[in-house]
Structure formats: structure tokens, C-alpha cells
Coordinates of N, CA and C in Angstrom, one line a residue:
T14 N -43.3 -192.5 -39.0 CA -42.2 -191.5 -38.7 C -41.5 -191.5 -39.8
R15 N -40.9 -190.7 -39.9 CA -39.9 -190.4 -40.8 C -38.9 -191.2 -41.1
K16 N -38.4 -191.7 -39.4 CA -37.1 -192.1 -39.2 C -37.6 -193.6 -40.2
E17 N -38.8 -194.3 -39.5 CA -39.3 -195.5 -40.3 C -39.6 -195.5 -41.6
S18 N -39.9 -194.5 -42.1 CA -40.4 -194.5 -43.6 C -38.8 -194.6 -44.2
S19 N -37.6 -193.9 -43.7 CA -36.7 -193.8 -44.6 C -35.7 -195.4 -44.3
A20 N -36.2 -195.9 -42.9 CA -35.7 -197.4 -43.0 C -36.1 -198.2 -44.1
A21 N -37.6 -198.4 -44.4 CA -38.4 -199.1 -45.2 C -38.0 -198.5 -46.6
S22 N -37.9 -197.2 -46.9 CA -37.2 -197.2 -48.3 C -35.7 -197.8 -48.5
D23 N -34.8 -197.6 -47.0 CA -33.7 -198.5 -47.3 C -33.6 -199.9 -47.6
V24 N -34.9 -200.6 -47.1 CA -34.9 -202.3 -47.5 C -35.4 -202.5 -49.1
Y25 N -36.1 -201.6 -49.4 CA -37.0 -201.3 -51.0 C -35.7 -201.3 -51.8
K26 N -34.6 -200.3 -51.6 CA -33.3 -200.1 -52.2 C -32.5 -201.1 -52.5
R27 N -32.2 -201.8 -51.0 CA -31.3 -203.1 -50.8 C -31.8 -204.2 -51.6
Q28 N -33.2 -204.3 -51.7 CA -33.6 -206.0 -52.1 C -33.4 -205.4 -53.5
G29 N -34.1 -204.3 -54.1 CA -33.3 -204.0 -55.7 C -32.2 -204.2 -56.2
V30 N -31.0 -203.7 -55.5 CA -29.8 -203.8 -55.7 C -29.6 -205.3 -55.9
R31 N -29.8 -206.5 -54.7 CA -29.7 -207.5 -54.4 C -30.3 -208.3 -55.7
I32 N -31.4 -208.2 -56.0 CA -32.3 -208.6 -57.2 C -31.6 -208.4 -58.3
A33 N -31.2 -207.1 -58.6 CA -30.9 -206.9 -60.0 C -29.5 -207.7 -60.2
L34 N -28.8 -207.5 -59.2 CA -27.3 -207.9 -59.4 C -27.7 -209.7 -59.3
G35 N -28.4 -210.3 -58.7 CA -28.9 -212.0 -58.4 C -29.3 -212.2 -60.0
D36 N -30.0 -211.4 -60.4 CA -30.6 -211.7 -62.2 C -29.4 -211.7 -62.8
H37 N -28.5 -211.8 -62.5 CA -26.8 -211.3 -63.2 C -26.1 -212.4 -62.8
A38 N -26.6 -213.0 -61.6 CA -25.7 -214.5 -61.0 C -24.7 -213.7 -60.4
M39 N -24.9 -212.6 -59.3 CA -23.9 -212.4 -58.9 C -24.4 -212.3 -57.8
D40 N -23.6 -212.8 -56.3 CA -24.8 -212.9 -55.2 C -23.6 -211.6 -54.1
V41 N -24.9 -211.4 -53.2 CA -24.4 -210.0 -52.8 C -24.7 -210.4 -51.2
V42 N -23.8 -210.1 -50.5 CA -23.6 -209.7 -48.8 C -24.0 -208.8 -49.0
W43 N -25.4 -207.9 -47.9 CA -25.1 -206.8 -47.6 C -24.8 -206.5 -46.1
V44 N -24.4 -205.6 -45.6 CA -24.2 -204.9 -44.5 C -24.1 -203.8 -44.0
R45 N -24.4 -203.2 -42.9 CA -25.1 -201.6 -42.9 C -23.9 -200.9 -41.8
R46 N -23.4 -201.7 -41.4 CA -22.0 -200.9 -40.3 C -20.7 -201.3 -40.8
L47 N -20.2 -200.2 -40.4 CA -19.0 -200.3 -40.9 C -17.9 -201.4 -40.1
S48 N -18.4 -201.9 -38.8 CA -17.8 -202.9 -38.1 C -17.8 -204.2 -39.0
D49 N -19.1 -204.7 -39.0 CA -19.8 -205.3 -39.9 C -19.2 -205.6 -41.4
A50 N -19.1 -205.0 -41.9 CA -18.3 -205.0 -43.5 C -16.9 -205.1 -42.9
L51 N -16.2 -204.8 -42.2 CA -14.5 -205.2 -41.8 C -14.4 -206.6 -41.4
R52 N -15.7 -206.6 -40.3 CA -15.7 -208.5 -39.7 C -16.1 -209.4 -41.2
T53 N -16.7 -209.0 -41.4 CA -17.3 -209.7 -42.8 C -16.5 -209.8 -44.1
L54 N -15.4 -208.9 -44.4 CA -14.2 -209.0 -45.2 C -13.0 -209.5 -44.6
E55 N -12.9 -209.8 -43.6 CA -11.9 -210.8 -43.1 C -12.1 -212.0 -43.0
Q56 N -13.4 -212.3 -42.6 CA -14.2 -213.7 -42.8 C -14.2 -214.7 -44.2
Q57 N -14.6 -214.0 -45.2 CA -14.8 -214.3 -46.3 C -14.3 -213.4 -47.8
S58 N -14.2 -213.9 -48.9 CA -13.3 -213.1 -50.0 C -14.2 -213.0 -50.5
F59 N -14.0 -211.6 -51.7 CA -15.1 -211.3 -52.5 C -14.4 -210.4 -53.4
E60 N -15.5 -211.0 -54.2 CA -14.7 -210.0 -55.9 C -14.9 -208.6 -56.1
M61 N -15.7 -207.8 -55.3 CA -15.8 -206.4 -55.1 C -16.3 -205.8 -54.1
V62 N -16.3 -205.0 -53.7 CA -17.5 -204.1 -53.1 C -18.1 -203.1 -53.4
L63 N -19.0 -202.9 -53.0 CA -20.0 -201.6 -53.6 C -20.1 -201.1 -51.9
L64 N -19.9 -199.8 -51.9 CA -19.6 -199.1 -50.9 C -20.4 -197.9 -50.9
D65 N -21.4 -197.7 -49.5 CA -22.0 -196.5 -48.8 C -21.3 -195.9 -48.5
L66 N -21.3 -194.6 -48.8 CA -20.4 -193.5 -47.6 C -20.9 -193.8 -46.3
G67 N -22.3 -193.2 -46.2 CA -23.1 -192.5 -45.4 C -23.3 -194.2 -44.2
L68 N -22.2 -194.5 -44.1 CA -22.4 -195.8 -42.5 C -22.9 -195.2 -41.6
P69 N -23.6 -195.8 -40.7 CA -24.1 -195.1 -39.4 C -23.4 -195.1 -38.3
D70 N -21.9 -196.2 -38.6 CA -21.3 -195.8 -37.2 C -19.6 -195.5 -38.0
G71 N -19.8 -194.6 -38.9 CA -18.3 -194.3 -39.5 C -18.4 -193.5 -40.8
D72 N -17.7 -193.2 -41.5 CA -17.4 -192.5 -42.8 C -16.9 -193.8 -43.6
G73 N -17.7 -194.1 -44.5 CA -16.9 -195.2 -45.7 C -15.5 -195.0 -46.3
I74 N -15.2 -193.4 -46.3 CA -13.9 -193.3 -46.7 C -13.1 -194.0 -46.0
S75 N -12.9 -194.4 -44.5 CA -12.4 -194.9 -43.8 C -12.4 -196.1 -43.9
L76 N -13.6 -197.0 -44.5 CA -13.2 -198.1 -44.7 C -12.7 -198.2 -45.8
L77 N -13.0 -197.2 -46.8 CA -12.0 -197.2 -48.3 C -10.7 -197.6 -47.9
T78 N -10.1 -196.6 -47.4 CA -8.8 -196.5 -46.9 C -8.0 -197.8 -46.4
R79 N -9.0 -198.1 -45.5 CA -8.4 -199.7 -45.1 C -8.4 -200.7 -45.9
L80 N -9.3 -200.3 -46.8 CA -9.6 -201.6 -48.0 C -8.1 -201.7 -48.7
R81 N -8.3 -200.4 -49.0 CA -6.9 -199.8 -49.9 C -5.4 -200.6 -49.3
R82 N -5.4 -200.3 -47.9 CA -4.2 -201.1 -47.4 C -3.8 -202.4 -47.6
E83 N -5.2 -202.9 -47.3 CA -5.2 -204.6 -46.6 C -5.6 -205.2 -47.8
W84 N -6.4 -204.8 -48.9 CA -6.7 -205.3 -49.8 C -6.8 -204.6 -51.1
R85 N -5.4 -205.0 -51.4 CA -5.1 -203.8 -52.5 C -5.8 -204.2 -54.0
R86 N -6.0 -205.3 -54.5 CA -6.6 -206.0 -55.4 C -8.1 -205.8 -55.5
L87 N -8.9 -205.2 -54.2 CA -10.4 -205.5 -54.4 C -11.0 -204.7 -54.9
P88 N -11.7 -204.6 -55.8 CA -12.4 -203.5 -56.7 C -13.6 -202.7 -55.7
V89 N -13.7 -201.4 -55.6 CA -14.5 -200.6 -55.0 C -15.7 -200.0 -55.8
L90 N -16.8 -199.8 -55.8 CA -17.3 -198.8 -56.4 C -18.4 -198.2 -55.1
I91 N -18.1 -196.6 -55.3 CA -18.8 -196.1 -54.3 C -20.5 -195.9 -54.7
L92 N -21.4 -195.7 -54.1 CA -22.8 -195.4 -54.0 C -22.9 -194.8 -52.9
S93 N -23.6 -193.2 -53.7 CA -23.4 -192.7 -52.6 C -24.5 -191.3 -52.8
A94 N -25.0 -190.7 -52.5 CA -26.1 -189.5 -52.4 C -25.1 -188.7 -52.6
R95 N -24.2 -188.2 -52.2 CA -23.0 -187.4 -51.7 C -22.8 -186.9 -53.5
D96 N -23.5 -186.1 -54.2 CA -22.9 -186.1 -55.6 C -22.2 -184.8 -56.1
S97 N -21.3 -183.9 -55.3 CA -20.7 -183.1 -55.4 C -19.6 -183.2 -56.3
L98 N -18.8 -182.3 -57.0 CA -17.5 -182.8 -57.7 C -16.4 -183.2 -56.3
H99 N -16.5 -182.5 -55.5 CA -15.3 -182.8 -54.6 C -15.7 -183.8 -53.7
D100 N -17.1 -184.3 -53.7 CA -17.2 -185.8 -52.8 C -16.4 -186.7 -53.8
R101 N -17.4 -186.8 -55.0 CA -16.6 -187.9 -56.4 C -15.1 -188.3 -56.5
L102 N -14.4 -186.3 -56.4 CA -13.2 -186.9 -56.4 C -12.6 -187.1 -55.3
H103 N -12.8 -186.7 -54.0 CA -12.5 -187.6 -53.0 C -12.3 -189.1 -52.9
G104 N -13.9 -189.6 -53.1 CA -14.0 -190.6 -53.3 C -13.2 -191.6 -54.6
L105 N -13.0 -190.8 -55.7 CA -12.0 -191.4 -56.7 C -10.5 -191.5 -55.7
D106 N -9.8 -190.7 -55.5 CA -8.7 -190.4 -55.4 C -8.7 -191.4 -53.7
S107 N -9.1 -191.4 -53.1 CA -9.1 -192.3 -51.7 C -9.1 -193.7 -52.1
G108 N -9.0 -194.2 -53.7 CA -8.9 -195.7 -53.7 C -10.2 -195.8 -54.5
A109 N -11.7 -195.6 -54.6 CA -12.6 -196.1 -55.3 C -12.1 -196.3 -56.5
D110 N -12.7 -197.4 -57.5 CA -12.2 -197.5 -58.7 C -13.7 -197.0 -59.5
D111 N -14.6 -196.4 -59.1 CA -15.8 -196.1 -59.7 C -16.2 -195.1 -58.3
Y112 N -17.5 -194.8 -58.9 CA -18.4 -193.9 -58.3 C -19.8 -193.6 -59.1
L113 N -20.9 -194.2 -58.5 CA -21.9 -193.7 -59.0 C -22.9 -193.6 -57.7
V114 N -23.5 -192.2 -58.1 CA -24.3 -191.0 -57.5 C -25.8 -191.9 -57.4
K115 N -26.6 -191.6 -56.3 CA -28.0 -192.2 -56.1 C -28.8 -190.7 -56.6
P116 N -29.4 -191.0 -56.5 CA -30.4 -192.5 -56.9 C -30.1 -192.6 -58.5
F117 N -29.9 -194.0 -58.6 CA -29.2 -194.4 -60.1 C -30.1 -195.7 -60.4
A118 N -30.0 -196.0 -61.9 CA -30.8 -196.9 -62.5 C -30.1 -197.9 -61.7
L119 N -31.0 -199.0 -62.1 CA -30.0 -200.6 -61.4 C -29.4 -200.9 -62.6
A120 N -29.8 -200.9 -63.6 CA -29.5 -201.1 -65.0 C -27.6 -200.5 -65.2
E121 N -27.9 -199.4 -65.1 CA -26.9 -198.7 -64.6 C -25.6 -199.4 -63.8
L122 N -26.4 -199.7 -62.7 CA -25.5 -200.4 -61.6 C -24.8 -202.0 -62.1
V123 N -25.8 -202.6 -62.8 CA -25.1 -203.9 -62.8 C -23.8 -203.5 -64.4
S124 N -24.5 -202.7 -65.3 CA -23.1 -202.5 -66.5 C -22.2 -202.0 -65.7
R125 N -21.8 -201.2 -64.7 CA -20.6 -200.5 -63.9 C -20.1 -201.8 -63.2
V126 N -21.1 -202.7 -62.6 CA -20.4 -204.0 -62.0 C -19.5 -205.1 -62.8
R127 N -20.1 -204.9 -64.1 CA -19.8 -205.6 -64.8 C -18.6 -205.1 -65.5
A128 N -18.5 -204.2 -65.9 CA -17.0 -203.7 -66.3 C -16.3 -203.3 -65.4
L129 N -16.4 -203.1 -64.4 CA -15.2 -202.6 -63.2 C -14.6 -204.6 -63.1
A130 N -15.4 -205.5 -62.9 CA -15.2 -207.2 -62.4 C -14.5 -207.1 -64.1
R131 N -14.7 -206.6 -65.4 CA -13.7 -207.0 -66.4 C -12.0 -206.5 -66.3
R132 N -12.3 -204.8 -66.1 CA -11.4 -204.1 -65.9 C -10.5 -204.4 -64.6
S133 N -10.8 -205.7 -63.8 CA -9.7 -205.4 -62.4 C -9.6 -207.0 -62.5
Y134 N -10.0 -207.4 -63.0 CA -9.5 -209.3 -63.5 C -8.6 -209.4 -64.4
G135 N -8.6 -208.2 -65.3 CA -7.6 -208.9 -67.0 C -8.6 -209.3 -67.6
Q136 N -9.6 -208.9 -67.8 CA -10.5 -209.4 -68.7 C -11.1 -208.5 -69.6
G137 N -10.3 -207.2 -69.6 CA -10.6 -206.3 -71.0 C -11.0 -207.1 -72.4
D138 N -9.9 -207.6 -72.2 CA -10.0 -208.7 -73.9 C -10.3 -210.2 -74.0
G139 N -10.8 -210.5 -72.5 CA -11.1 -211.8 -72.4 C -9.8 -212.8 -71.9
T140 N -8.9 -212.2 -71.4 CA -7.6 -212.7 -71.2 C -7.5 -212.9 -69.3
L141 N -7.3 -214.2 -68.7 CA -7.1 -214.0 -67.3 C -5.7 -214.4 -67.0
H142 N -4.9 -213.9 -66.7 CA -3.4 -213.7 -66.3 C -3.1 -214.4 -64.4
L143 N -2.4 -215.2 -64.5 CA -1.8 -215.6 -63.5 C -0.5 -215.9 -63.4
R144 N 0.5 -215.4 -62.9 CA 2.0 -215.6 -62.9 C 2.4 -215.8 -64.1
G145 N 2.9 -217.2 -64.9 CA 3.3 -217.1 -66.1 C 2.0 -217.9 -67.1
L146 N 1.0 -217.8 -66.6 CA -0.1 -218.4 -67.4 C -1.2 -217.5 -67.7
S147 N -1.5 -217.9 -69.2 CA -2.7 -217.1 -69.7 C -3.5 -217.5 -70.3
L148 N -4.9 -217.1 -70.3 CA -6.0 -218.0 -70.6 C -6.8 -216.9 -71.3
H149 N -7.0 -217.6 -72.5 CA -7.7 -216.3 -73.4 C -9.3 -216.9 -73.5
E150 N -10.1 -216.6 -73.2 CA -11.3 -217.0 -73.5 C -12.6 -217.0 -74.6
P151 N -12.0 -216.2 -75.5 CA -12.5 -215.9 -77.1 C -12.0 -216.6 -77.9
T152 N -10.6 -217.4 -77.4 CA -9.9 -218.6 -78.3 C -9.8 -219.6 -77.6
R153 N -10.1 -220.0 -76.4 CA -9.8 -220.9 -75.8 C -8.3 -221.2 -75.7
R154 N -7.8 -220.2 -75.9 CA -6.0 -220.6 -76.0 C -5.6 -220.4 -74.4
V155 N -4.5 -221.5 -73.9 CA -4.0 -221.5 -73.3 C -2.4 -221.5 -73.1
S156 N -1.5 -220.6 -72.1 CA 0.0 -220.7 -72.7 C 0.5 -220.7 -71.0
V157 N 1.8 -221.6 -71.1 CA 2.5 -221.1 -70.0 C 3.4 -220.4 -70.5
A158 N 4.4 -219.4 -69.8 CA 5.7 -219.0 -70.2 C 5.8 -219.1 -71.7
G159 N 4.5 -218.2 -72.6 CA 4.8 -218.2 -73.6 C 4.5 -219.4 -74.8
Q160 N 4.2 -220.7 -73.7 CA 3.9 -222.0 -74.4 C 2.8 -222.4 -74.8
N161 N 2.0 -222.5 -75.8 CA 0.8 -223.5 -75.8 C 0.9 -224.3 -74.9
V162 N -0.6 -224.3 -74.6 CA -0.7 -225.4 -73.9 C -2.4 -226.2 -74.3
E163 N -2.4 -227.6 -74.9 CA -3.8 -228.3 -75.5 C -4.4 -228.7 -73.9
L164 N -5.6 -227.8 -73.8 CA -6.6 -228.8 -73.0 C -7.8 -228.7 -73.6
S165 N -8.4 -229.9 -72.8 CA -10.1 -230.4 -73.6 C -10.8 -229.2 -72.7
R166 N -11.9 -229.6 -73.2 CA -13.5 -228.3 -73.1 C -13.4 -228.1 -71.9
C167 N -13.8 -229.5 -71.5 CA -13.8 -229.2 -69.5 C -12.6 -229.0 -68.9
E168 N -11.1 -229.2 -69.2 CA -10.3 -228.7 -68.5 C -10.2 -227.2 -68.6
F169 N -10.4 -226.7 -69.7 CA -10.3 -225.1 -70.4 C -11.4 -224.7 -69.2
D170 N -12.7 -225.2 -69.1 CA -13.7 -224.4 -68.4 C -13.3 -224.2 -67.0
L171 N -12.7 -225.2 -66.6 CA -12.2 -225.5 -65.2 C -11.4 -224.6 -64.8
L172 N -9.9 -224.8 -66.0 CA -9.2 -223.4 -65.3 C -9.3 -222.4 -65.5
A173 N -10.8 -221.9 -66.6 CA -11.3 -220.5 -66.7 C -12.3 -220.1 -65.0
L174 N -12.5 -220.9 -64.9 CA -13.2 -220.6 -63.9 C -12.4 -220.6 -62.6
L175 N -11.6 -221.4 -62.1 CA -10.9 -221.4 -61.1 C -9.9 -219.8 -61.2
L176 N -9.6 -219.5 -62.2 CA -8.8 -218.0 -62.4 C -10.0 -217.1 -62.0
R177 N -11.2 -217.1 -62.5 CA -11.9 -215.7 -62.2 C -12.2 -216.0 -60.9
R178 N -12.2 -216.8 -60.0 CA -12.1 -216.8 -58.7 C -11.1 -217.0 -57.8
M179 N -9.7 -216.9 -58.3 CA -8.9 -216.7 -57.5 C -8.5 -216.6 -56.0
D180 N -9.5 -215.4 -55.9 CA -8.9 -215.0 -54.4 C -10.3 -215.6 -53.5
R181 N -10.8 -216.7 -53.8 CA -11.6 -217.1 -53.3 C -11.9 -218.7 -53.1
V182 N -11.9 -219.4 -52.3 CA -12.5 -220.5 -52.1 C -13.8 -221.1 -52.9
V183 N -13.3 -221.9 -53.6 CA -14.5 -222.9 -54.9 C -15.1 -224.4 -54.6
T184 N -15.8 -224.6 -53.9 CA -16.3 -225.7 -53.6 C -16.1 -226.9 -54.4
R185 N -16.0 -228.2 -54.7 CA -16.6 -229.2 -55.4 C -18.0 -228.8 -56.3
S186 N -19.0 -228.9 -55.2 CA -20.3 -228.5 -55.6 C -20.6 -227.6 -56.4
G187 N -19.9 -226.6 -56.3 CA -19.9 -225.0 -57.2 C -19.3 -225.3 -58.3
I188 N -18.1 -226.1 -58.4 CA -17.4 -226.2 -59.7 C -18.8 -227.3 -60.3
E189 N -18.8 -227.8 -59.5 CA -19.7 -229.1 -60.6 C -21.3 -228.7 -61.0
E190 N -21.5 -227.4 -60.4 CA -22.8 -226.6 -60.8 C -22.3 -225.8 -61.6
E191 N -21.1 -224.9 -61.6 CA -20.7 -223.9 -62.5 C -20.6 -224.8 -64.4
L192 N -20.0 -225.8 -64.2 CA -19.7 -226.6 -65.2 C -21.0 -227.0 -65.9
S193 N -21.8 -227.6 -65.0 CA -23.1 -228.3 -65.3 C -23.9 -226.9 -66.2
L194 N -23.7 -226.0 -65.8 CA -24.4 -224.9 -66.4 C -23.7 -224.6 -67.8
I195 N -22.2 -224.5 -68.0 CA -21.2 -224.5 -68.8 C -22.2 -225.2 -70.3
H196 N -21.9 -226.4 -69.6 CA -22.1 -227.4 -70.7 C -23.3 -228.1 -71.0
I197 N -24.0 -227.3 -70.5 CA -25.7 -227.6 -71.3 C -25.7 -227.4 -72.7

């Protein structure tokens, strides 16, 4: 039937997005319902939300409004078949950071996710900030309140990792795995 065909197509698209982002070391948690999205956002920490506006149990714009109220810094990229200028402007004016119309090339999605991550986390020029701390990745310089701080290679990499993931819990095994990849 048509409904089964649509469901199968959705699975292929979802797997394509998951694989494309996974190939670039991005973890994906996929939920289909507004209620599941809210519960998942409350239980876990995320770096970004890819939001489809057509959710089976509600409109994605209502989720976006709540995201902006409760998780102000969390970047949101809308992925939607709604392609009219009005829909795109409404999504962006409601708080989305970017809007990508379906169907889209997976390479474009990956590129937009990376660009949004750079803009959202102060990495446009490779600098990460937290209060009075600045870490400039291209030059490997760290300063606190304007004063340079000398760090070993491992210390710098650890600090950069923690700053990039400051909104999430990072486990010891996760740190060890990430640092071992950097230091190969």
C-alpha cells in the first residue's frame, strides 16, 4: 500500500542521514514523535537538532518554539519538504538557525551541519570561548583573562575536547578514545 511504501522510504532516508553523518564522526539519535523528542532532549545533552516540521503527533514549529525557550543555545537545522518562501521564513523567524528543503543531497546536509556547528560554538575562526578562557585551535594558544597559558600537547587537546563538548558529559573512555585518535 501507499502508506507502507512511504514508511519504507522514510526508513531509507533516515538510514542515509544516519550513515552520512556517521561517516563524519557525528552520532545521530533519531526520534519520530514530538513527545519522544521532548523526552529525549530532557534526558540527554545534544550539540544540535535536525528538525522535520511534519511530525506525526504535532508541528515541528511548536517544538522549535519550546527549544528556543528552554535550550536557547542549541542549534536547530530544519529539514522539511515545506518549500515555500513563507514556510522557510516562518521556520527561520521562529528560531531555526538554518533551513534545508527536501529532497537534499546528503553532502549538502553534512556541510550545513558542520557550518552550523562552527558558527554555534564560536569556532568560526577556530577559537573556543568559556568565560575568560580562550582557546585558539589553529595556533594552539590558550589564554585566561588575556594572559597566555602554556599547555602541553596532551593538555591542549584535552581542554579543546572538553570545550567543544561543554554541554555534554564526557566519559573517561570517551576522552581516552578521542585523544588516542588525535595522537596517532
